[in-house]
Every structure is written in structure tokens, then in C-alpha cells.
């Protein structure tokens, strides 16, 4: 029997949008497991991702022009033991 400690969680894509519609513009913070280098460590930093049962990030949020809300979306993968090679 596997316990929760036998799994690891990896965020593959993390992005924001001004709405919850999939056709709207997406602003990627993390894409294909890699941070958006245009943001730099000042705006978005991976603390850990893929090693444990949780993923942690540090980010400074900004407003999307013309919108009072920001929607945050994530695509996740659940792995046995670790998601890292």
C-alpha cells in the first residue's frame, strides 16, 4: 500500500489570465516545468517543484491591464516518489 509520502507533485504549467476562458491571453509564470526567464527571480522563483508532496513558489503579483481580477491556473503531474530525474 502506498502512502502520500510515496508521491511527488510537479507543477508543469502555471499561468495567469484576466478571465477563466481558455481562449483568452495567458501569461506564463512556469511553462513545461521551467520558469519564465523574462520575469527573473525578482517576480517569480521556484522554491521546490517535483521533489515532495507539495510545490512551492514565491511570486510578486501584478495587475493585468484592464482587469480587476487575476485567475491563476496550474497543470499538475503526480509522480511515484519523485518527478525529477
PDB file of C-alpha atoms in Angstrom:
ATOM      1  CA  UNK A   1       0.000   0.000   0.000  1.00  0.00           C
ATOM      2  CA  UNK A   2       1.333   3.407  -0.958  1.00  0.00           C
ATOM      3  CA  UNK A   3       1.052   6.393   1.331  1.00  0.00           C
ATOM      4  CA  UNK A   4       1.043  10.036   0.343  1.00  0.00           C
ATOM      5  CA  UNK A   5       4.790  10.137   1.073  1.00  0.00           C
ATOM      6  CA  UNK A   6       5.355   7.819  -1.901  1.00  0.00           C
ATOM      7  CA  UNK A   7       4.240  10.546  -4.300  1.00  0.00           C
ATOM      8  CA  UNK A   8       5.590  13.833  -5.536  1.00  0.00           C
ATOM      9  CA  UNK A   9       3.738  16.749  -7.092  1.00  0.00           C
ATOM     10  CA  UNK A  10       5.109  18.749 -10.002  1.00  0.00           C
ATOM     11  CA  UNK A  11       3.578  21.899 -11.432  1.00  0.00           C
ATOM     12  CA  UNK A  12       4.203  21.726 -15.174  1.00  0.00           C
ATOM     13  CA  UNK A  13       2.466  24.946 -16.216  1.00  0.00           C
ATOM     14  CA  UNK A  14       1.452  27.884 -14.052  1.00  0.00           C
ATOM     15  CA  UNK A  15      -0.166  30.866 -15.698  1.00  0.00           C
ATOM     16  CA  UNK A  16      -2.455  33.813 -15.103  1.00  0.00           C
ATOM     17  CA  UNK A  17      -5.255  35.263 -17.175  1.00  0.00           C
ATOM     18  CA  UNK A  18      -7.766  38.086 -16.894  1.00  0.00           C
ATOM     19  CA  UNK A  19     -10.643  35.574 -17.182  1.00  0.00           C
ATOM     20  CA  UNK A  20     -11.426  31.893 -16.787  1.00  0.00           C
ATOM     21  CA  UNK A  21     -11.937  31.400 -20.555  1.00  0.00           C
ATOM     22  CA  UNK A  22      -9.355  29.132 -22.168  1.00  0.00           C
ATOM     23  CA  UNK A  23      -9.264  31.296 -25.310  1.00  0.00           C
ATOM     24  CA  UNK A  24      -8.010  34.419 -23.502  1.00  0.00           C
ATOM     25  CA  UNK A  25      -4.374  35.501 -23.321  1.00  0.00           C
ATOM     26  CA  UNK A  26      -2.254  33.503 -20.862  1.00  0.00           C
ATOM     27  CA  UNK A  27       0.733  34.909 -19.008  1.00  0.00           C
ATOM     28  CA  UNK A  28       3.034  32.024 -18.100  1.00  0.00           C
ATOM     29  CA  UNK A  29       4.941  32.037 -14.825  1.00  0.00           C
ATOM     30  CA  UNK A  30       6.082  28.442 -15.376  1.00  0.00           C
ATOM     31  CA  UNK A  31       5.915  26.632 -18.727  1.00  0.00           C
ATOM     32  CA  UNK A  32       6.856  22.980 -19.346  1.00  0.00           C
ATOM     33  CA  UNK A  33       8.347  22.906 -15.843  1.00  0.00           C
ATOM     34  CA  UNK A  34      10.642  25.889 -16.471  1.00  0.00           C
ATOM     35  CA  UNK A  35      10.264  29.389 -15.005  1.00  0.00           C
ATOM     36  CA  UNK A  36       9.610  32.234 -17.421  1.00  0.00           C
ATOM     37  CA  UNK A  37      13.110  33.753 -17.591  1.00  0.00           C
ATOM     38  CA  UNK A  38      11.687  37.102 -18.707  1.00  0.00           C
ATOM     39  CA  UNK A  39      10.258  37.528 -15.194  1.00  0.00           C
ATOM     40  CA  UNK A  40      13.552  36.962 -13.401  1.00  0.00           C
ATOM     41  CA  UNK A  41      13.915  35.752  -9.806  1.00  0.00           C
ATOM     42  CA  UNK A  42      12.550  39.054  -8.525  1.00  0.00           C
ATOM     43  CA  UNK A  43       8.999  38.360  -9.770  1.00  0.00           C
ATOM     44  CA  UNK A  44       8.868  34.546  -9.744  1.00  0.00           C
ATOM     45  CA  UNK A  45      11.071  31.997  -8.021  1.00  0.00           C
ATOM     46  CA  UNK A  46      10.735  28.224  -7.671  1.00  0.00           C
ATOM     47  CA  UNK A  47      11.364  27.091  -4.101  1.00  0.00           C
ATOM     48  CA  UNK A  48      10.740  23.395  -4.838  1.00  0.00           C
ATOM     49  CA  UNK A  49       8.823  21.558  -7.510  1.00  0.00           C
ATOM     50  CA  UNK A  50       8.681  17.817  -8.148  1.00  0.00           C
ATOM     51  CA  UNK A  51      10.561  16.564  -5.096  1.00  0.00           C
ATOM     52  CA  UNK A  52       7.843  16.429  -2.421  1.00  0.00           C
ATOM     53  CA  UNK A  53       4.074  16.150  -1.935  1.00  0.00           C
ATOM     54  CA  UNK A  54       3.773  19.894  -2.447  1.00  0.00           C
ATOM     55  CA  UNK A  55       5.292  22.509  -4.730  1.00  0.00           C
ATOM     56  CA  UNK A  56       6.318  25.962  -3.528  1.00  0.00           C
ATOM     57  CA  UNK A  57       6.853  29.168  -5.405  1.00  0.00           C
ATOM     58  CA  UNK A  58       7.457  32.759  -4.466  1.00  0.00           C
ATOM     59  CA  UNK A  59       5.926  35.442  -6.642  1.00  0.00           C
ATOM     60  CA  UNK A  60       5.003  39.079  -6.690  1.00  0.00           C
ATOM     61  CA  UNK A  61       1.632  39.593  -8.269  1.00  0.00           C
ATOM     62  CA  UNK A  62       0.865  42.381 -10.675  1.00  0.00           C
ATOM     63  CA  UNK A  63      -2.328  43.653 -12.175  1.00  0.00           C
ATOM     64  CA  UNK A  64      -3.294  42.660 -15.701  1.00  0.00           C
ATOM     65  CA  UNK A  65      -4.073  45.831 -17.600  1.00  0.00           C
ATOM     66  CA  UNK A  66      -7.808  46.458 -17.865  1.00  0.00           C
ATOM     67  CA  UNK A  67      -8.782  43.787 -15.318  1.00  0.00           C
ATOM     68  CA  UNK A  68      -9.564  43.944 -11.617  1.00  0.00           C
ATOM     69  CA  UNK A  69      -9.071  40.199 -11.101  1.00  0.00           C
ATOM     70  CA  UNK A  70      -6.361  37.671 -11.883  1.00  0.00           C
ATOM     71  CA  UNK A  71      -7.120  33.994 -12.447  1.00  0.00           C
ATOM     72  CA  UNK A  72      -4.305  31.589 -11.601  1.00  0.00           C
ATOM     73  CA  UNK A  73      -4.189  28.194 -13.353  1.00  0.00           C
ATOM     74  CA  UNK A  74      -1.910  25.184 -12.915  1.00  0.00           C
ATOM     75  CA  UNK A  75      -1.324  21.935 -14.791  1.00  0.00           C
ATOM     76  CA  UNK A  76      -0.025  19.281 -12.386  1.00  0.00           C
ATOM     77  CA  UNK A  77       1.625  15.873 -12.555  1.00  0.00           C
ATOM     78  CA  UNK A  78       1.610  13.326  -9.739  1.00  0.00           C
ATOM     79  CA  UNK A  79       4.662  11.033  -9.763  1.00  0.00           C
ATOM     80  CA  UNK A  80       5.842   7.995  -7.812  1.00  0.00           C
ATOM     81  CA  UNK A  81       8.479   9.118  -5.285  1.00  0.00           C
ATOM     82  CA  UNK A  82       9.962  11.989  -7.333  1.00  0.00           C
ATOM     83  CA  UNK A  83       9.264  13.870 -10.560  1.00  0.00           C
ATOM     84  CA  UNK A  84      12.918  14.755 -11.043  1.00  0.00           C
ATOM     85  CA  UNK A  85      15.419  12.576 -12.912  1.00  0.00           C
TER      86      UNK A  85
END
